[in-house]
């Protein structure tokens, strides 16, 4: 994230130009050898550090295998059978297959009907671990206020034509000159709230899909979803149907099948406030979080600016998830519990396979990886003590 302001200022400051040149050349170098950037920051750094610890301690890693069955002796779990049917015997098994984001059946069972299938999670997370737990007698309470960690998402095509989901976390909604409207052309939420809150507002307002709207100046400066800032030609995005573009707000409304006068009213009401740097209807820009996801360089309010320079653009938003929160019920040692509340000997769960201790709340980023790491550690220590 520290690089983002430098990308915005790339043509304005020599320091930013140098930093961007360094980041881009580092990435280009990585791509000569790997399928992705390998710079050890953010998630790369976390995964690399964990991998190093595993290698240093002499753990044998097997990749690209699927655990299909738990080996049991009575109620005790004693290992797994993996995809090629070979058995791995162990005193304990820790289930960590990342939840059920891509299992249509569990989505239908635990998530809101309008949640659909949109997920920013890797496609391999299909609920396998949860099914293993259930087969061993575990339960999934499914009683959280939210059984997923939500993020508004848009659907686009990568350059190679494959479909992809763009998670609208912090890059666009909070920026000055971006509003979200429902199918009636009305704003229904403070666009700068957290992604989890935003999707809950979509559910409450029945705003599925919702539309993110901005003008040319805003699109150029901040991008919109998969359209990056400073994109010279947005034609391909319009052609593929990702971006809707129109010369006037009324025309944009017609293209979105929204009542034109309603959208015009919404935009002019928002603009009147934005010219004074306020948002009387929803308070966009009122707290530190909003300001953080806005544009600190934009004054007086980092989150509001008039939508006034044609053409106008819209992207459709759907409820999506960053992970599922309903999982296997466990105790404080991360041991999986059966229906009576007794620990299933030798079986642990962590990450999104463990029923989230947040119970559907999302007080801040890190409430998924934090408990995942903490309970992975707790499970391993408890299992080691039993060994
Ligand atoms: C775009 C995005 C941004 C996010 N940002 C944040 C953030 O800023 N902070 C934060 O705390 N969280 C964030 N999250 C959420 C966080 O990444 C997840 O909650 C976390 O990775 C879940 O950890 P996990 O170990 O349960 O699952 P994962 O990290 O998904 O790992 C599960 C692994 O199990 C593998 N697997 C699945 N089935 C099988 C099988 N049958 N056999 C063997 N392996 C299997 C999968 O391939 C996968 O590699 C983000 C998520 C997304 C999608």
PDB file of N, CA and C in Angstrom, residues 45-55 373:
ATOM      1  N   UNK A  45       5.163 -12.148   1.682  1.00  0.00           N
ATOM      2  CA  UNK A  45       6.096 -12.193   2.810  1.00  0.00           C
ATOM      3  C   UNK A  45       5.587 -13.162   3.875  1.00  0.00           C
ATOM      4  N   UNK A  46       4.287 -13.098   4.129  1.00  0.00           N
ATOM      5  CA  UNK A  46       3.698 -13.977   5.147  1.00  0.00           C
ATOM      6  C   UNK A  46       3.876 -15.444   4.752  1.00  0.00           C
ATOM      7  N   UNK A  47       3.483 -15.760   3.510  1.00  0.00           N
ATOM      8  CA  UNK A  47       3.563 -17.152   3.063  1.00  0.00           C
ATOM      9  C   UNK A  47       5.016 -17.622   3.009  1.00  0.00           C
ATOM     10  N   UNK A  48       5.909 -16.743   2.556  1.00  0.00           N
ATOM     11  CA  UNK A  48       7.314 -17.135   2.437  1.00  0.00           C
ATOM     12  C   UNK A  48       7.925 -17.409   3.808  1.00  0.00           C
ATOM     13  N   UNK A  49       7.578 -16.575   4.791  1.00  0.00           N
ATOM     14  CA  UNK A  49       8.134 -16.772   6.138  1.00  0.00           C
ATOM     15  C   UNK A  49       7.641 -18.101   6.733  1.00  0.00           C
ATOM     16  N   UNK A  50       6.352 -18.383   6.522  1.00  0.00           N
ATOM     17  CA  UNK A  50       5.809 -19.645   7.038  1.00  0.00           C
ATOM     18  C   UNK A  50       6.491 -20.828   6.347  1.00  0.00           C
ATOM     19  N   UNK A  51       6.659 -20.698   5.029  1.00  0.00           N
ATOM     20  CA  UNK A  51       7.298 -21.778   4.269  1.00  0.00           C
ATOM     21  C   UNK A  51       8.726 -22.006   4.759  1.00  0.00           C
ATOM     22  N   UNK A  52       9.424 -20.903   5.011  1.00  0.00           N
ATOM     23  CA  UNK A  52      10.815 -21.033   5.483  1.00  0.00           C
ATOM     24  C   UNK A  52      10.856 -21.788   6.816  1.00  0.00           C
ATOM     25  N   UNK A  53       9.934 -21.436   7.716  1.00  0.00           N
ATOM     26  CA  UNK A  53       9.907 -22.121   9.018  1.00  0.00           C
ATOM     27  C   UNK A  53       9.674 -23.612   8.834  1.00  0.00           C
ATOM     28  N   UNK A  54       8.759 -23.943   7.925  1.00  0.00           N
ATOM     29  CA  UNK A  54       8.431 -25.349   7.675  1.00  0.00           C
ATOM     30  C   UNK A  54       9.653 -26.082   7.119  1.00  0.00           C
ATOM     31  N   UNK A  55      10.321 -25.453   6.153  1.00  0.00           N
ATOM     32  CA  UNK A  55      11.504 -26.088   5.545  1.00  0.00           C
ATOM     33  C   UNK A  55      12.612 -26.242   6.589  1.00  0.00           C
ATOM     34  N   UNK A 373      -3.749 -17.766  11.856  1.00  0.00           N
ATOM     35  CA  UNK A 373      -2.375 -18.026  12.305  1.00  0.00           C
ATOM     36  C   UNK A 373      -2.353 -18.433  13.773  1.00  0.00           C
TER      37      UNK A 373
END
